[in-house]
Coordinates of C-alpha atoms in Angstrom, one line a residue:
M1 CA -53.4 152.1 312.2
Q2 CA -52.0 149.1 314.2
V3 CA -49.8 146.4 312.6
S4 CA -48.3 143.2 314.0
V5 CA -46.1 140.8 312.1
E6 CA -45.9 137.0 312.6
N7 CA -43.3 134.8 310.8
T8 CA -45.2 131.6 310.1
T9 CA -42.4 130.0 307.9
A10 CA -39.1 131.1 306.5
L11 CA -40.9 133.1 303.9
E12 CA -44.5 133.4 304.9
R13 CA -45.7 136.4 306.9
R14 CA -49.0 137.1 308.7
L15 CA -49.9 140.8 309.1
S16 CA -52.6 141.6 311.6
I17 CA -53.9 145.1 310.7
T18 CA -56.4 147.3 312.5
V19 CA -57.7 150.4 310.7
P20 CA -59.6 153.1 312.7
A21 CA -63.3 153.3 312.1
E22 CA -63.0 157.0 311.2
R23 CA -60.9 156.2 308.2
I24 CA -63.5 153.7 306.9
E25 CA -66.4 156.2 307.4
T26 CA -64.4 158.9 305.7
A27 CA -63.9 156.7 302.7
V28 CA -67.5 155.6 302.6
N29 CA -68.8 159.2 302.8
K30 CA -66.4 160.2 300.0
R31 CA -67.8 157.5 297.8
L32 CA -71.4 158.5 298.6
Q33 CA -70.7 162.1 297.8
Q34 CA -69.2 161.2 294.5
T35 CA -72.3 159.0 293.8
A36 CA -74.6 161.9 294.8
Q37 CA -73.1 164.2 292.2
K38 CA -73.8 161.9 289.3
A39 CA -76.8 159.7 290.5
K40 CA -79.9 159.9 288.3
I41 CA -83.0 159.1 290.3
A42 CA -86.5 159.8 289.1
G43 CA -88.1 162.8 290.8
F44 CA -84.8 164.5 291.7
R45 CA -82.6 166.8 289.7
P46 CA -79.0 165.7 289.2
G47 CA -76.9 166.6 292.2
K48 CA -80.0 167.4 294.3
V49 CA -80.7 163.9 295.6
P50 CA -80.9 163.9 299.5
M51 CA -78.0 162.1 301.1
S52 CA -80.5 159.9 303.1
E53 CA -81.8 158.6 299.7
I54 CA -78.2 158.1 298.4
K55 CA -77.3 156.1 301.5
R56 CA -80.5 154.0 301.3
R57 CA -79.8 153.1 297.7
F58 CA -76.1 153.0 297.5
G59 CA -74.8 152.7 301.1
A60 CA -74.0 149.0 301.1
D61 CA -72.1 149.1 297.8
A62 CA -70.2 152.2 298.8
R63 CA -69.1 150.6 302.0
Q64 CA -68.0 147.4 300.3
E65 CA -66.0 149.4 297.7
A66 CA -64.5 151.7 300.4
V67 CA -63.5 148.7 302.6
G68 CA -61.8 147.1 299.6
D69 CA -59.9 150.3 298.8
V70 CA -58.8 150.8 302.4
I71 CA -57.6 147.2 302.8
Q72 CA -55.5 147.6 299.6
A73 CA -54.1 151.0 300.7
S74 CA -53.5 150.0 304.3
F75 CA -51.8 146.7 303.3
Y76 CA -49.3 148.7 301.1
E77 CA -48.7 151.1 304.0
A78 CA -48.1 148.2 306.4
V79 CA -45.5 146.4 304.3
V80 CA -43.6 149.7 303.7
E81 CA -43.7 150.4 307.5
Q82 CA -42.5 146.9 308.3
K83 CA -40.0 146.9 305.5
L84 CA -41.4 143.7 304.0
N85 CA -41.0 142.7 300.3
P86 CA -44.1 140.7 299.2
A87 CA -43.4 138.0 296.6
G88 CA -47.1 137.8 295.5
S89 CA -50.6 139.0 296.3
P90 CA -51.8 138.5 299.9
S91 CA -54.6 136.3 301.1
I92 CA -56.9 138.6 303.0
E93 CA -59.0 137.2 306.0
P94 CA -61.4 139.8 307.4
K95 CA -61.8 139.7 311.2
S96 CA -64.2 142.7 311.8
L97 CA -66.1 144.5 309.1
E98 CA -68.9 145.9 311.2
A99 CA -70.0 149.4 310.4
G100 CA -68.9 151.9 313.1
K101 CA -66.2 149.7 314.4
D102 CA -62.4 149.4 313.6
L103 CA -61.6 147.4 310.5
E104 CA -59.6 144.3 311.4
Y105 CA -58.1 141.8 308.9
V106 CA -55.2 139.4 308.5
A107 CA -53.0 139.4 305.4
T108 CA -51.0 136.3 304.7
F109 CA -48.3 136.4 302.0
E110 CA -44.7 135.3 301.1
V111 CA -41.7 137.6 301.0
F112 CA -38.7 137.5 298.8
P113 CA -35.8 135.5 300.5
E114 CA -33.1 137.7 302.0
F115 CA -29.6 136.3 301.3
E116 CA -26.1 137.2 300.1
V117 CA -24.7 135.4 297.1
A118 CA -21.5 133.5 298.0
G119 CA -19.3 130.7 296.9
F120 CA -17.8 132.3 293.8
E121 CA -14.3 131.0 294.6
G122 CA -15.6 127.4 294.6
I123 CA -17.1 127.5 291.1
E124 CA -15.1 125.7 288.5
I125 CA -15.4 126.8 284.8
E126 CA -13.9 125.3 281.7
R127 CA -13.7 128.0 279.1
L128 CA -13.2 126.8 275.5
S129 CA -11.3 128.5 272.8
A130 CA -11.4 127.6 269.1
D131 CA -10.8 129.0 265.6
V132 CA -12.7 128.4 262.3
A133 CA -10.2 126.4 260.3
D134 CA -10.4 126.1 256.5
S135 CA -11.5 122.5 256.9
D136 CA -14.4 123.6 259.1
L137 CA -15.4 126.1 256.4
D138 CA -15.2 123.4 253.7
N139 CA -17.4 121.1 255.9
M140 CA -19.9 123.9 256.3
L141 CA -20.1 124.5 252.6
E142 CA -20.9 120.8 252.1
I143 CA -23.6 120.9 254.7
L144 CA -25.2 123.9 253.0
R145 CA -25.0 122.1 249.7
K146 CA -26.7 118.9 251.2
Q147 CA -29.4 121.1 252.8
N148 CA -30.2 122.3 249.3
T149 CA -30.1 118.8 247.6
R150 CA -32.5 118.3 244.7
F151 CA -33.5 114.9 243.4
E152 CA -33.5 113.7 239.8
V153 CA -35.2 110.6 238.5
A154 CA -32.6 107.8 238.0
E155 CA -33.1 104.7 235.7
R156 CA -31.3 102.3 238.1
A157 CA -31.8 100.4 241.3
A158 CA -32.2 102.3 244.6
Q159 CA -29.2 103.1 246.7
N160 CA -28.9 104.7 250.2
E161 CA -29.5 108.5 250.0
D162 CA -31.9 108.0 247.0
Q163 CA -35.4 109.4 247.3
L164 CA -38.1 106.9 246.5
N165 CA -41.8 107.6 245.8
I166 CA -43.7 104.7 247.3
D167 CA -47.1 103.3 248.0
F168 CA -47.3 100.8 251.0
V169 CA -49.9 98.8 253.0
G170 CA -49.0 97.5 256.4
K171 CA -50.7 94.6 258.1
V172 CA -50.5 93.1 261.7
D173 CA -51.9 89.6 262.1
G174 CA -53.2 89.8 258.5
E175 CA -55.2 92.9 259.2
V176 CA -54.5 96.4 257.8
F177 CA -53.8 98.7 260.8
A178 CA -54.6 102.4 261.2
G179 CA -51.9 104.7 259.9
G180 CA -50.0 101.8 258.3
S181 CA -50.8 102.7 254.7
A182 CA -49.9 105.6 252.3
K183 CA -49.7 106.5 248.7
G184 CA -47.2 108.7 246.9
T185 CA -44.9 109.0 250.0
Q186 CA -41.5 110.4 249.4
L187 CA -38.8 108.5 251.4
V188 CA -35.1 109.1 251.5
L189 CA -33.3 105.8 252.1
G190 CA -31.0 106.0 255.1
S191 CA -33.1 108.8 256.8
N192 CA -34.3 106.3 259.5
R193 CA -37.8 107.8 259.1
M194 CA -39.4 104.4 259.1
I195 CA -39.1 101.4 261.5
P196 CA -35.9 99.4 261.4
G197 CA -35.5 97.3 258.3
F198 CA -38.1 99.2 256.1
E199 CA -35.6 101.4 254.3
D200 CA -32.9 98.7 254.2
G201 CA -35.4 96.4 252.5
L202 CA -35.9 98.8 249.6
V203 CA -32.2 99.1 248.7
G204 CA -31.8 97.6 245.2
A205 CA -35.4 98.0 244.3
K206 CA -36.3 99.6 240.9
A207 CA -39.3 101.7 239.8
G208 CA -42.4 99.6 239.3
E209 CA -41.1 96.8 241.6
E210 CA -43.2 95.5 244.5
R211 CA -41.6 94.2 247.7
V212 CA -43.0 92.5 250.8
L213 CA -41.1 93.4 254.0
N214 CA -41.6 91.3 257.1
L215 CA -40.5 93.5 260.0
E216 CA -41.1 94.0 263.7
F217 CA -42.1 97.2 265.5
P218 CA -39.5 98.2 268.2
A219 CA -40.5 97.3 271.8
D220 CA -40.4 101.0 272.7
Y221 CA -42.6 102.1 269.7
Q222 CA -44.7 105.2 270.5
N223 CA -47.9 103.4 269.6
L224 CA -48.2 100.8 272.4
D225 CA -50.8 98.8 270.3
L226 CA -48.0 98.0 267.8
A227 CA -44.9 97.9 270.0
G228 CA -43.0 94.7 269.6
K229 CA -45.4 93.2 267.1
A230 CA -44.6 91.6 263.8
A231 CA -45.8 93.4 260.7
E232 CA -45.9 92.8 256.9
F233 CA -45.5 95.8 254.5
T234 CA -46.3 95.5 250.9
V235 CA -44.4 98.3 249.1
T236 CA -44.7 99.5 245.5
V237 CA -41.8 101.7 244.3
N238 CA -43.2 104.3 241.9
S239 CA -39.9 106.1 241.2
V240 CA -36.3 106.2 242.2
S241 CA -34.5 109.6 242.3
E242 CA -30.8 110.3 243.0
P243 CA -29.5 113.2 245.0
K244 CA -27.8 116.1 243.1
L245 CA -25.8 118.6 245.1
P246 CA -26.0 122.2 243.8
E247 CA -22.8 123.7 242.3
L248 CA -21.1 126.5 244.3
N249 CA -22.1 129.2 241.8
E250 CA -23.9 132.6 241.8
E251 CA -27.3 131.0 241.7
F252 CA -26.5 129.0 244.9
F253 CA -25.0 132.1 246.6
A254 CA -28.1 134.2 245.9
Q255 CA -30.2 131.8 247.9
F256 CA -28.5 133.1 251.1
G257 CA -29.0 136.8 250.3
I258 CA -25.2 137.4 250.2
K259 CA -24.2 140.4 248.2
E260 CA -20.6 139.4 247.8
T261 CA -20.0 137.7 244.5
G262 CA -17.7 134.7 243.7
I263 CA -16.7 131.8 245.8
E264 CA -14.2 133.8 247.9
G265 CA -16.8 136.4 248.8
F266 CA -19.3 133.6 249.7
R267 CA -16.6 131.8 251.9
T268 CA -15.9 135.1 253.6
E269 CA -19.5 135.6 254.6
V270 CA -20.0 132.0 255.7
R271 CA -16.8 132.2 257.8
K272 CA -18.2 135.4 259.5
N273 CA -21.4 133.6 260.4
M274 CA -19.5 130.6 261.7
E275 CA -17.3 132.9 263.8
R276 CA -20.4 134.6 265.2
E277 CA -21.9 131.2 266.0
L278 CA -18.6 130.1 267.7
R279 CA -18.5 133.2 269.9
Q280 CA -22.1 132.7 271.0
A281 CA -21.6 128.9 271.7
I282 CA -18.5 129.5 273.9
K283 CA -20.2 132.4 275.7
S284 CA -23.3 130.2 276.3
K285 CA -21.4 127.3 277.7
V286 CA -19.5 129.5 280.1
K287 CA -22.7 131.2 281.2
N288 CA -24.4 127.8 281.8
Q289 CA -21.5 126.7 284.0
V290 CA -21.6 129.9 285.9
M291 CA -25.3 129.6 286.5
D292 CA -25.0 125.9 287.6
G293 CA -22.2 126.9 290.0
L294 CA -24.3 129.8 291.5
L295 CA -27.2 127.4 291.9
A296 CA -25.1 124.8 293.7
A297 CA -23.4 127.3 296.0
N298 CA -26.6 129.2 296.9
P299 CA -29.5 126.9 297.8
I300 CA -32.4 129.2 298.6
E301 CA -36.1 128.7 299.3
V302 CA -38.5 129.7 296.5
P303 CA -41.7 131.7 297.2
K304 CA -44.6 129.5 296.1
A305 CA -46.2 132.5 294.3
L306 CA -43.2 133.1 292.1
L307 CA -42.9 129.3 291.3
S308 CA -46.6 129.2 290.4
N309 CA -46.4 132.2 288.2
E310 CA -43.4 130.8 286.4
V311 CA -45.1 127.4 285.9
D312 CA -48.0 129.3 284.3
R313 CA -45.6 131.1 282.0
L314 CA -44.0 127.9 280.9
R315 CA -47.5 126.3 280.3
V316 CA -48.4 129.2 278.0
Q317 CA -45.1 128.9 276.1
A318 CA -45.6 125.1 275.7
V319 CA -49.1 125.7 274.2
Q320 CA -47.8 128.4 271.9
Q321 CA -44.9 126.2 270.7
F322 CA -46.7 122.9 270.2
G323 CA -50.2 124.2 269.4
G324 CA -53.2 122.0 269.6
N325 CA -56.6 122.6 271.2
I326 CA -55.4 122.5 274.7
K327 CA -55.6 125.2 277.4
P328 CA -52.4 126.0 279.4
D329 CA -54.0 125.1 282.7
Q330 CA -54.8 121.6 281.4
L331 CA -51.0 120.8 281.3
P332 CA -49.8 119.2 284.6
A333 CA -47.9 121.6 286.7
E334 CA -45.4 118.9 287.6
L335 CA -44.1 118.9 284.1
F336 CA -42.7 122.4 284.5
E337 CA -41.9 122.6 288.3
E338 CA -38.2 121.7 288.0
Q339 CA -37.5 124.2 285.1
A340 CA -39.7 126.8 286.8
K341 CA -37.7 126.5 290.1
R342 CA -34.4 126.8 288.3
R343 CA -35.6 129.9 286.5
V344 CA -36.9 131.5 289.6
V345 CA -33.9 130.7 291.8
L346 CA -31.5 132.0 289.1
G347 CA -33.5 135.1 288.7
L348 CA -33.3 135.8 292.4
I349 CA -29.5 135.0 292.5
V350 CA -28.7 137.2 289.5
A351 CA -30.7 140.1 290.8
E352 CA -28.8 139.8 294.1
V353 CA -25.4 139.8 292.4
V354 CA -26.5 142.9 290.5
K355 CA -27.4 144.5 293.8
Q356 CA -24.3 143.4 295.7
F357 CA -21.9 144.6 293.1
D358 CA -24.0 147.6 292.1
L359 CA -24.0 146.6 288.4
K360 CA -25.4 148.7 285.6
P361 CA -25.8 147.8 281.9
D362 CA -22.6 148.9 280.1
E363 CA -24.0 150.9 277.2
D364 CA -20.9 150.3 275.1
R365 CA -21.6 146.6 275.4
V366 CA -25.2 147.1 274.6
R367 CA -24.3 148.8 271.3
E368 CA -21.7 146.1 270.5
M369 CA -24.4 143.4 271.1
I370 CA -26.9 145.1 268.9
Q371 CA -24.3 145.6 266.1
E372 CA -23.3 142.0 266.4
M373 CA -27.0 140.9 265.9
A374 CA -27.5 143.4 263.1
S375 CA -24.4 142.1 261.2
A376 CA -26.4 139.0 260.2
Y377 CA -28.9 141.2 258.2
Q378 CA -28.5 142.8 254.8
E379 CA -29.1 146.3 256.2
P380 CA -27.4 146.3 259.6
E381 CA -27.6 150.1 260.1
Q382 CA -31.4 149.9 259.9
V383 CA -31.5 147.1 262.5
V384 CA -29.4 149.1 264.9
S385 CA -31.6 152.1 264.4
W386 CA -34.7 150.0 265.0
Y387 CA -33.4 148.8 268.3
Y388 CA -32.6 152.3 269.6
K389 CA -36.1 153.5 268.6
N390 CA -37.8 150.5 270.4
D391 CA -37.5 150.9 274.2
Q392 CA -38.9 147.4 274.9
Q393 CA -36.4 145.6 272.6
L394 CA -33.5 147.9 273.8
N395 CA -34.3 147.1 277.4
E396 CA -34.3 143.4 276.6
V397 CA -30.7 143.7 275.2
R398 CA -29.7 145.7 278.3
S399 CA -31.0 142.8 280.5
V400 CA -28.9 140.3 278.5
V401 CA -25.8 142.5 278.8
L402 CA -26.4 142.9 282.5
E403 CA -26.6 139.1 282.8
E404 CA -23.3 138.9 280.9
Q405 CA -21.8 141.3 283.4
V406 CA -22.9 139.1 286.2
V407 CA -21.1 136.2 284.5
D408 CA -18.0 138.3 284.2
T409 CA -18.2 139.2 287.9
V410 CA -18.3 135.5 288.8
L411 CA -15.4 134.7 286.4
Q412 CA -13.2 137.2 288.1
K413 CA -13.4 135.1 291.3
A414 CA -14.1 131.6 290.0
K415 CA -11.6 128.9 289.1
V416 CA -11.3 129.2 285.3
T417 CA -9.4 126.7 283.1
D418 CA -8.9 127.6 279.4
K419 CA -9.1 124.7 276.9
A420 CA -8.4 124.8 273.2
V421 CA -10.7 122.6 271.1
S422 CA -11.9 122.2 267.6
Y423 CA -14.6 124.3 266.1
E424 CA -16.9 121.3 265.9
E425 CA -16.5 120.5 269.6
A426 CA -16.9 124.2 270.6
V427 CA -20.2 124.6 268.9
K428 CA -21.6 121.2 269.9
P429 CA -24.6 121.5 272.2
A430 CA -23.7 120.8 275.9
E431 CA -26.1 117.8 276.0
A432 CA -24.5 116.2 272.9
A433 CA -21.0 116.8 274.3
Q434 CA -22.0 115.0 277.6
A435 CA -23.4 112.1 275.7
D436 CA -20.1 111.5 273.8

């Protein structure tokens, strides 16, 4: 077999491959012999059909299948011989397929980029540290209470945070518009669910009262037909209900599946969850900074095949998340290209760090991570056991641990600054922190 390699771009390779005719004929004859053993042809006993008849009936198909098999096998042999690492399936261009002659074809494909990860010393990391203070715990308990607010009918005028049951009809230019009317809608005043002025206009209203609200849709309203237009809403208040926060008692604690009894036991469990959340938030922010630093320090070209595959994965994820009667390939690829490129590049960089530093998943850390996740459940021992009986899930945890070890490797060389902050700041999402 003859092989020549041409570098057409930084990542694209063209392999010109010639396979001796003898190899093709051997493969064709092998297929014909297999066919002859099981072919059922009228007038002949199984296995006794003359080869000439087998060739006449099945020769063309046998050659086509044999050529396909030989191309697949010879391509694999060629990339191994040339020490190439394809990043996707090749595009095959046949040059000569004539029977009795050498098979010639060209395989065009991309290879994984070859590079060494560098620039660790220039990466700057701000590592936060925080504790769960008693005041943070008190705030969390109030949040949990508010999340479980119930409403009771009140015989008074509506205030902010009350829940109103309303009917309303909306008109633009004197005409009722689509989607602008409803009956029996529950609305919490101050929730900003409605357009500006709607909820404010109902403060002070009583059950049975009708109010007319003259408002204006925001200029950036999602319905462009209504954006910036004046509207009149006739609203009937059916009932006014005031919020009632639940008491911190056994009934309330039971909603969270906590075995510990009493307020102190509940506070202890909530604190544990907050501390777990805090550790994860700090770890996540450090990891994001490390990954951003690796990306900035190691610009690499991305194989188109890998980028296309990742775009397809993100399309599928989007359809699964948002539903609807849309097929993944109907979503524009441009929506996902930036995110796909980041994922692909980071995947290549992380894999190269693992290779450069010969990293292996630390099994002690794997167990610690599983135990940490299991501690959020009522029967943690069963969760740990489940992970160790499920190879796929266990390997996913190993991958996460290996990525953490990559982060640790970078932190040993990067410029790390420790900063003490409040619990609230530490757990705040990075996007929200940047907006502040």
